[in-house]
Structure formats: structure tokens, C-alpha cells
């Protein structure tokens, strides 16, 4: 009875998963803080290689040890503490959905908005909480007041859901959607900025940038592109699906006007959570994608009339932020970049093996494309799974043909050794 009363009390007063009663505080905080203190004297680069620290992080996840999951670029698992929070909120919800969901858990949204805003380095009144990058960015793409003849510049290497949204706008409203194309990897910011600049005309109203390209993990010089675009009078949208929670940055540093991300990738928040940011002065002019009584209001909450959705998932975001902050943003970026280069540098030395991603961590971090001459990406991904139980994803798209490999904070160095050994054995027997 006591446990139940305590459960209800903590759920009611701390629905946003913050403060001393959060599951994270109870389950992990002491261990992670102690582990953090042991490496406090190390720089982020040195800490990236401290396996004792990362072993604590690895134990915080419940990934299947029989499978090496190297497709964290698709979607990432949540640490146990986040899963437990979601289960807990879900059980609470099912005791009386309309009361607990709309009456209790809903109270957690404003504190959560504050926490997300702090993480992103923006004002809480500029942050909308939603379900994923697609929802965030489609809201912006469909919501911007553009007219026939207005031009938008994006790239063929942007994410399909955004390209399709722009194409739909072109068909419906007569806007002109121009797509440039890149041959990645590129280790030259000016070249990338120049490509966008060349495609712009006086009619260009929007430049759409994918901060970290999903296909091969190229990290784009968002700030430089944004500054160039602004100087020419265009607004800038950044798709931060892969960068948020991975790269150590604050949204204002990108110099953009609009930003959308999923939280279920590198932040490890519950699957089905996302965030949209719009610069304060631009909110009023963007139409909400779903209905709202005041569509022209400058209140960011007008974008959250999403109908019935999972409040347990949403509230689980708070525990993911706790977990992320306990690791530390910079440390996390350095660790994942280290893991990527750990395997990629070794793989690059294997005959027939080719990388599609830069080894320079100014242009890449988690994601790296790899291929074996004489093998299709699908055949390589299948061989890695069938023979080594390594899960990756084969990509054949436009000018890209590779297997995409994406480690996360819970990835073990030994698993990457298995990947490199596997690539070596597979490449050694390819004919042709
Ligand atoms: C660059 C990029 N943008 C957007 C998305 C869409 O994310 P979601 O499916 O969470 O909406 C993805 C998904 O992988 C992505 O890689």
C-alpha cells in the first residue's frame, strides 16, 4: 500500500521525470556520478577511451547480447531506466487513462519543455514536443507561407520524408524545389557552401539542410550554409535527426530559423518522440500541421494539437535527458566518434574494403558507410548478419552504395573487433 501511495505521489508531482524522485536518480545516478568522478581529470577525448567508464554505460542498456546492433542510425534503444519510466507511466495511465494521462502526466509537459529547451540552448516557448523528425519538419515544410514561384534549395541526399514533403508542396502550391547533389565524403566546407550558393536565386526563400546526412553520416557545415543563405535573404531549416544528442552543440549555434529532430536516435529517448524548434519571431507565420483554434498565434503550443497520443513515451524523455547529461554531451560525441574510427580505420586497411565516410571527425561522427568490392550492400549486410550476427543496413540510393554502420554509447569495442574480423573474412573470399 505504501509503495502504491508513493508511486502515485511521485507520478503526480514529478510526472516530468526530474528531481530527486526520478527513476534515474534512484537507479543510476550514484553509480554514474561515481564513474564520472573517476574520469573527471580526463579530457573528453581521453575519456572516450576509458573502457571502465563506458562499461557502466553498457550495463545500463538491455540490448540482446546475441546480436550486435550496429544500426543505431535507424533508431536507438533506450537505457533500462527510460524503459522502466515508460512502463511505469503506462501502468499508471491504464489505471484510468483520461484521469492519469490528461490530468496527471500532462502536467509534466511544461517542465519537460523547459528541460528540452535547456538541452537545445533555446527558449522553452520556442520548443514543441512531438513524435519524430518527420512530424517536426513536415510541420515546417507544409506550414511555411510560400507562394507559386518561390524557390527552395535542398539536396538529393536529404531524408526522403522531407524531399517528398517539398515535392508535394511543389505540386500543390507551385513552389520550385531545387535539389543539388553531393559526392560524399567531402572534407571541404567551402565546396559544400558553394554548391548551395550556386543553386540560389533572388527567388530562393528557403534552404533545407540535413545536419548529419543519414546515408553516410557526413556532418554538414550548417552554420556556414545558414550564414550564406541568410545573407541572400533566405530562411534556413535544419534537419537534426542524427545530430541532436550526438554532436555537442546548441541549436542557436547553427544559425538556422527552424530545427526538427527525433529524440529516439542519439538521445535514446522512447521510440516515438521528437522535438521542433522555431525561432520565436517566426512561430506566428507557420501554419500548424494539425488543427488549432488559433493557427496564427505565436504560441509554440499550437503545434501540439496532435490528438490522443502516448503520454508515457513523452514523459520518458525526461529520464533520457538525465541519462544523457550524466554521460555529458562532449564525452558522448567523442566516444561515439572514437568507436566509429576504431573500426573504420582498421576496415580501411583491408584489401577490397572501401569507406564512404570521412575519418576526420570534423566531418563525421557515428555513421560510416562501408563496402566490399564485388559485393552488393545487401549481400554484405546479409553476410554480416548470417555469419556474425551483426545487424547493419545496406543502402543503394542515388550515388550511394554501402552498408551503413552506426555504433552508440552502449557498443562494445569487442563487437567492433568482430565487425572488422568479419569484413576481413568476407572480403578475402569475394571473387571477381
Ligand atoms: C536525416 C533524417 N531526417 C529525418 C529522419 C526521420 O526520422 P523519424 O523517422 O524519426 O521521423 C531520419 C530517419 O532516419 C533521418 O535520418
Short mmCIF file of C-alpha atoms in Angstrom, two decimals, residues 56-268:
data_model
loop_
_atom_site.label_atom_id
_atom_site.label_comp_id
_atom_site.label_asym_id
_atom_site.label_seq_id
_atom_site.Cartn_x
_atom_site.Cartn_y
_atom_site.Cartn_z
CA UNK A 56 28.91 1.33 -16.71
CA UNK A 57 27.00 2.84 -19.64
CA UNK A 58 26.88 -0.52 -21.45
CA UNK A 59 25.32 -2.14 -18.38
CA UNK A 60 22.61 0.50 -18.37
CA UNK A 61 21.12 -0.89 -21.60
CA UNK A 62 19.30 -4.19 -22.13
CA UNK A 63 20.37 -4.93 -25.69
CA UNK A 64 20.36 -8.55 -26.82
CA UNK A 65 23.92 -9.85 -26.43
CA UNK A 66 23.31 -12.40 -29.21
CA UNK A 67 23.04 -9.63 -31.81
CA UNK A 68 25.47 -6.79 -32.39
CA UNK A 69 23.19 -3.90 -33.25
CA UNK A 70 25.07 -1.50 -35.49
CA UNK A 71 22.06 0.20 -36.97
CA UNK A 72 21.58 2.82 -34.30
CA UNK A 73 21.23 5.33 -37.12
CA UNK A 74 17.78 3.91 -37.82
CA UNK A 75 16.53 4.09 -34.27
CA UNK A 76 18.27 3.62 -30.94
CA UNK A 77 17.34 1.57 -27.90
CA UNK A 78 16.61 3.33 -24.63
CA UNK A 79 18.57 2.62 -21.47
CA UNK A 80 16.75 0.47 -18.91
CA UNK A 81 15.88 3.47 -16.76
CA UNK A 82 13.97 5.05 -19.66
CA UNK A 83 12.18 1.80 -20.44
CA UNK A 84 11.16 1.48 -16.80
CA UNK A 85 9.88 5.03 -16.70
CA UNK A 86 7.71 4.38 -19.76
CA UNK A 87 6.38 1.15 -18.24
CA UNK A 88 5.66 2.90 -15.00
CA UNK A 89 3.79 5.76 -16.69
CA UNK A 90 1.98 3.27 -18.87
CA UNK A 91 0.78 1.28 -15.86
CA UNK A 92 -0.34 4.50 -14.24
CA UNK A 93 -2.15 5.55 -17.42
CA UNK A 94 -4.02 2.26 -17.56
CA UNK A 95 -5.39 2.74 -14.07
CA UNK A 96 -7.66 5.37 -15.59
CA UNK A 97 -6.42 6.80 -18.88
CA UNK A 98 -8.31 10.04 -19.11
CA UNK A 99 -7.60 10.95 -15.49
CA UNK A 100 -3.97 9.92 -15.26
CA UNK A 101 -2.99 10.84 -18.79
CA UNK A 102 -4.69 14.20 -19.21
CA UNK A 103 -4.92 15.06 -15.55
CA UNK A 104 -1.59 13.91 -14.17
CA UNK A 105 1.02 13.10 -16.79
CA UNK A 106 0.04 16.11 -18.87
CA UNK A 107 1.36 18.30 -16.07
CA UNK A 108 4.79 17.08 -16.97
CA UNK A 109 4.80 18.68 -20.41
CA UNK A 110 5.82 22.20 -19.40
CA UNK A 111 8.70 21.08 -17.15
CA UNK A 112 9.79 18.74 -19.94
CA UNK A 113 9.66 21.59 -22.46
CA UNK A 114 11.98 23.55 -20.15
CA UNK A 115 14.42 20.69 -19.97
CA UNK A 116 14.46 20.13 -23.73
CA UNK A 117 14.92 23.85 -24.28
CA UNK A 118 17.87 23.90 -21.92
CA UNK A 119 19.42 20.94 -23.70
CA UNK A 120 18.93 22.66 -27.06
CA UNK A 121 20.09 26.05 -25.71
CA UNK A 122 16.86 27.82 -26.69
CA UNK A 123 13.79 29.35 -25.04
CA UNK A 124 11.11 26.97 -23.78
CA UNK A 125 8.48 28.97 -25.68
CA UNK A 126 10.23 28.01 -28.92
CA UNK A 127 10.06 24.25 -28.38
CA UNK A 128 7.22 21.93 -29.41
CA UNK A 129 7.24 18.32 -28.27
CA UNK A 130 6.05 15.83 -30.85
CA UNK A 131 6.69 12.32 -32.17
CA UNK A 132 9.64 12.47 -34.55
CA UNK A 133 11.66 14.46 -37.09
CA UNK A 134 9.19 13.73 -39.83
CA UNK A 135 6.40 15.37 -37.88
CA UNK A 136 8.59 18.30 -36.83
CA UNK A 137 10.00 19.03 -40.27
CA UNK A 138 6.80 18.31 -42.19
CA UNK A 139 5.07 20.82 -39.92
CA UNK A 140 7.58 23.45 -41.01
CA UNK A 141 7.68 22.45 -44.68
CA UNK A 142 3.89 22.43 -45.05
CA UNK A 143 3.38 25.33 -42.68
CA UNK A 144 5.62 27.99 -44.23
CA UNK A 145 3.71 30.63 -46.18
CA UNK A 146 5.23 30.15 -49.65
CA UNK A 147 3.64 31.02 -52.97
CA UNK A 148 3.94 29.81 -56.54
CA UNK A 149 7.37 30.59 -57.95
CA UNK A 150 9.12 30.75 -54.57
CA UNK A 151 12.22 28.58 -54.60
CA UNK A 152 13.56 26.10 -52.07
CA UNK A 153 17.05 24.62 -52.24
CA UNK A 154 17.77 21.23 -50.73
CA UNK A 155 19.87 18.25 -51.67
CA UNK A 156 19.27 14.83 -53.15
CA UNK A 157 20.98 13.44 -50.06
CA UNK A 158 18.35 14.87 -47.68
CA UNK A 159 15.95 12.50 -45.96
CA UNK A 160 13.17 11.10 -48.21
CA UNK A 161 10.30 12.18 -45.94
CA UNK A 162 11.40 15.79 -46.27
CA UNK A 163 12.08 15.62 -50.01
CA UNK A 164 8.62 14.14 -50.51
CA UNK A 165 7.05 16.90 -48.46
CA UNK A 166 8.78 19.55 -50.57
CA UNK A 167 7.74 17.76 -53.78
CA UNK A 168 4.18 17.72 -52.53
CA UNK A 169 4.36 21.46 -51.90
CA UNK A 170 5.72 21.96 -55.39
CA UNK A 171 2.78 20.02 -56.81
CA UNK A 172 0.16 21.71 -54.64
CA UNK A 173 1.41 25.26 -54.46
CA UNK A 174 3.70 25.67 -57.45
CA UNK A 175 6.85 26.33 -55.45
CA UNK A 176 10.11 25.37 -57.18
CA UNK A 177 12.09 22.69 -55.33
CA UNK A 178 15.73 22.52 -56.45
CA UNK A 179 17.99 19.69 -55.33
CA UNK A 180 21.74 19.75 -55.56
CA UNK A 181 23.75 16.55 -55.27
CA UNK A 182 26.90 15.72 -53.34
CA UNK A 183 29.51 13.02 -53.74
CA UNK A 184 30.34 12.21 -50.14
CA UNK A 185 32.68 12.17 -48.32
CA UNK A 186 33.65 15.82 -48.69
CA UNK A 187 36.28 17.38 -46.43
CA UNK A 188 35.86 20.94 -47.61
CA UNK A 189 33.19 23.22 -46.10
CA UNK A 190 33.59 25.86 -48.78
CA UNK A 191 32.79 23.37 -51.50
CA UNK A 192 29.55 22.43 -49.78
CA UNK A 193 28.54 26.04 -49.10
CA UNK A 194 29.35 26.97 -52.71
CA UNK A 195 27.07 24.22 -54.00
CA UNK A 196 24.08 25.65 -52.11
CA UNK A 197 25.01 29.18 -53.07
CA UNK A 198 25.18 28.30 -56.76
CA UNK A 199 21.65 26.89 -56.67
CA UNK A 200 20.17 30.01 -55.07
CA UNK A 201 18.49 32.83 -56.97
CA UNK A 202 16.73 36.00 -55.80
CA UNK A 203 13.59 33.84 -55.59
CA UNK A 204 15.08 31.41 -53.06
CA UNK A 205 13.08 31.66 -49.87
CA UNK A 206 14.27 28.57 -48.01
CA UNK A 207 17.41 26.45 -47.77
CA UNK A 208 16.91 22.97 -46.33
CA UNK A 209 19.96 21.37 -44.68
CA UNK A 210 20.42 17.90 -43.24
CA UNK A 211 22.89 18.46 -40.40
CA UNK A 212 24.18 14.90 -40.42
CA UNK A 213 23.40 13.07 -43.63
CA UNK A 214 21.65 9.81 -42.80
CA UNK A 215 23.02 7.85 -45.78
CA UNK A 216 26.72 8.13 -44.97
CA UNK A 217 27.00 10.34 -41.89
CA UNK A 218 28.55 13.42 -43.48
CA UNK A 219 28.44 16.27 -40.96
CA UNK A 220 27.38 19.35 -42.91
CA UNK A 221 28.67 22.88 -42.16
CA UNK A 222 25.18 24.03 -41.17
CA UNK A 223 26.32 27.36 -39.73
CA UNK A 224 28.29 28.35 -42.80
CA UNK A 225 25.46 27.40 -45.15
CA UNK A 226 22.95 29.25 -42.94
CA UNK A 227 25.04 32.42 -42.85
CA UNK A 228 25.41 32.37 -46.62
CA UNK A 229 21.67 31.73 -47.10
CA UNK A 230 20.68 34.50 -44.69
CA UNK A 231 22.96 36.94 -46.45
CA UNK A 232 20.94 36.21 -49.59
CA UNK A 233 17.62 36.69 -47.80
CA UNK A 234 16.54 33.04 -47.41
CA UNK A 235 15.39 31.26 -44.29
CA UNK A 236 17.05 28.05 -43.13
CA UNK A 237 15.63 24.74 -41.95
CA UNK A 238 17.93 22.21 -40.29
CA UNK A 239 17.08 18.52 -40.09
CA UNK A 240 18.88 17.49 -36.92
CA UNK A 241 17.58 13.92 -36.71
CA UNK A 242 21.07 12.48 -36.37
CA UNK A 243 22.95 15.31 -34.77
CA UNK A 244 20.82 16.12 -31.71
CA UNK A 245 22.04 14.18 -28.68
CA UNK A 246 25.16 13.12 -30.59
CA UNK A 247 27.06 16.25 -31.56
CA UNK A 248 27.86 18.67 -28.77
CA UNK A 249 26.10 21.81 -29.99
CA UNK A 250 23.28 24.18 -29.11
CA UNK A 251 20.68 24.96 -31.76
CA UNK A 252 21.42 28.73 -31.93
CA UNK A 253 25.00 27.87 -32.94
CA UNK A 254 23.61 26.54 -36.23
CA UNK A 255 22.26 29.97 -37.12
CA UNK A 256 19.05 28.47 -38.53
CA UNK A 257 15.42 29.56 -38.24
CA UNK A 258 13.77 26.16 -37.92
CA UNK A 259 15.02 22.85 -36.49
CA UNK A 260 13.47 19.42 -36.16
CA UNK A 261 14.78 16.25 -34.60
CA UNK A 262 13.86 12.81 -33.35
CA UNK A 263 14.70 12.08 -29.74
CA UNK A 264 14.72 8.30 -30.25
CA UNK A 265 18.05 8.32 -32.04
CA UNK A 266 21.13 9.52 -30.15
CA UNK A 267 19.30 10.89 -27.13
CA UNK A 268 17.97 7.35 -26.53
#
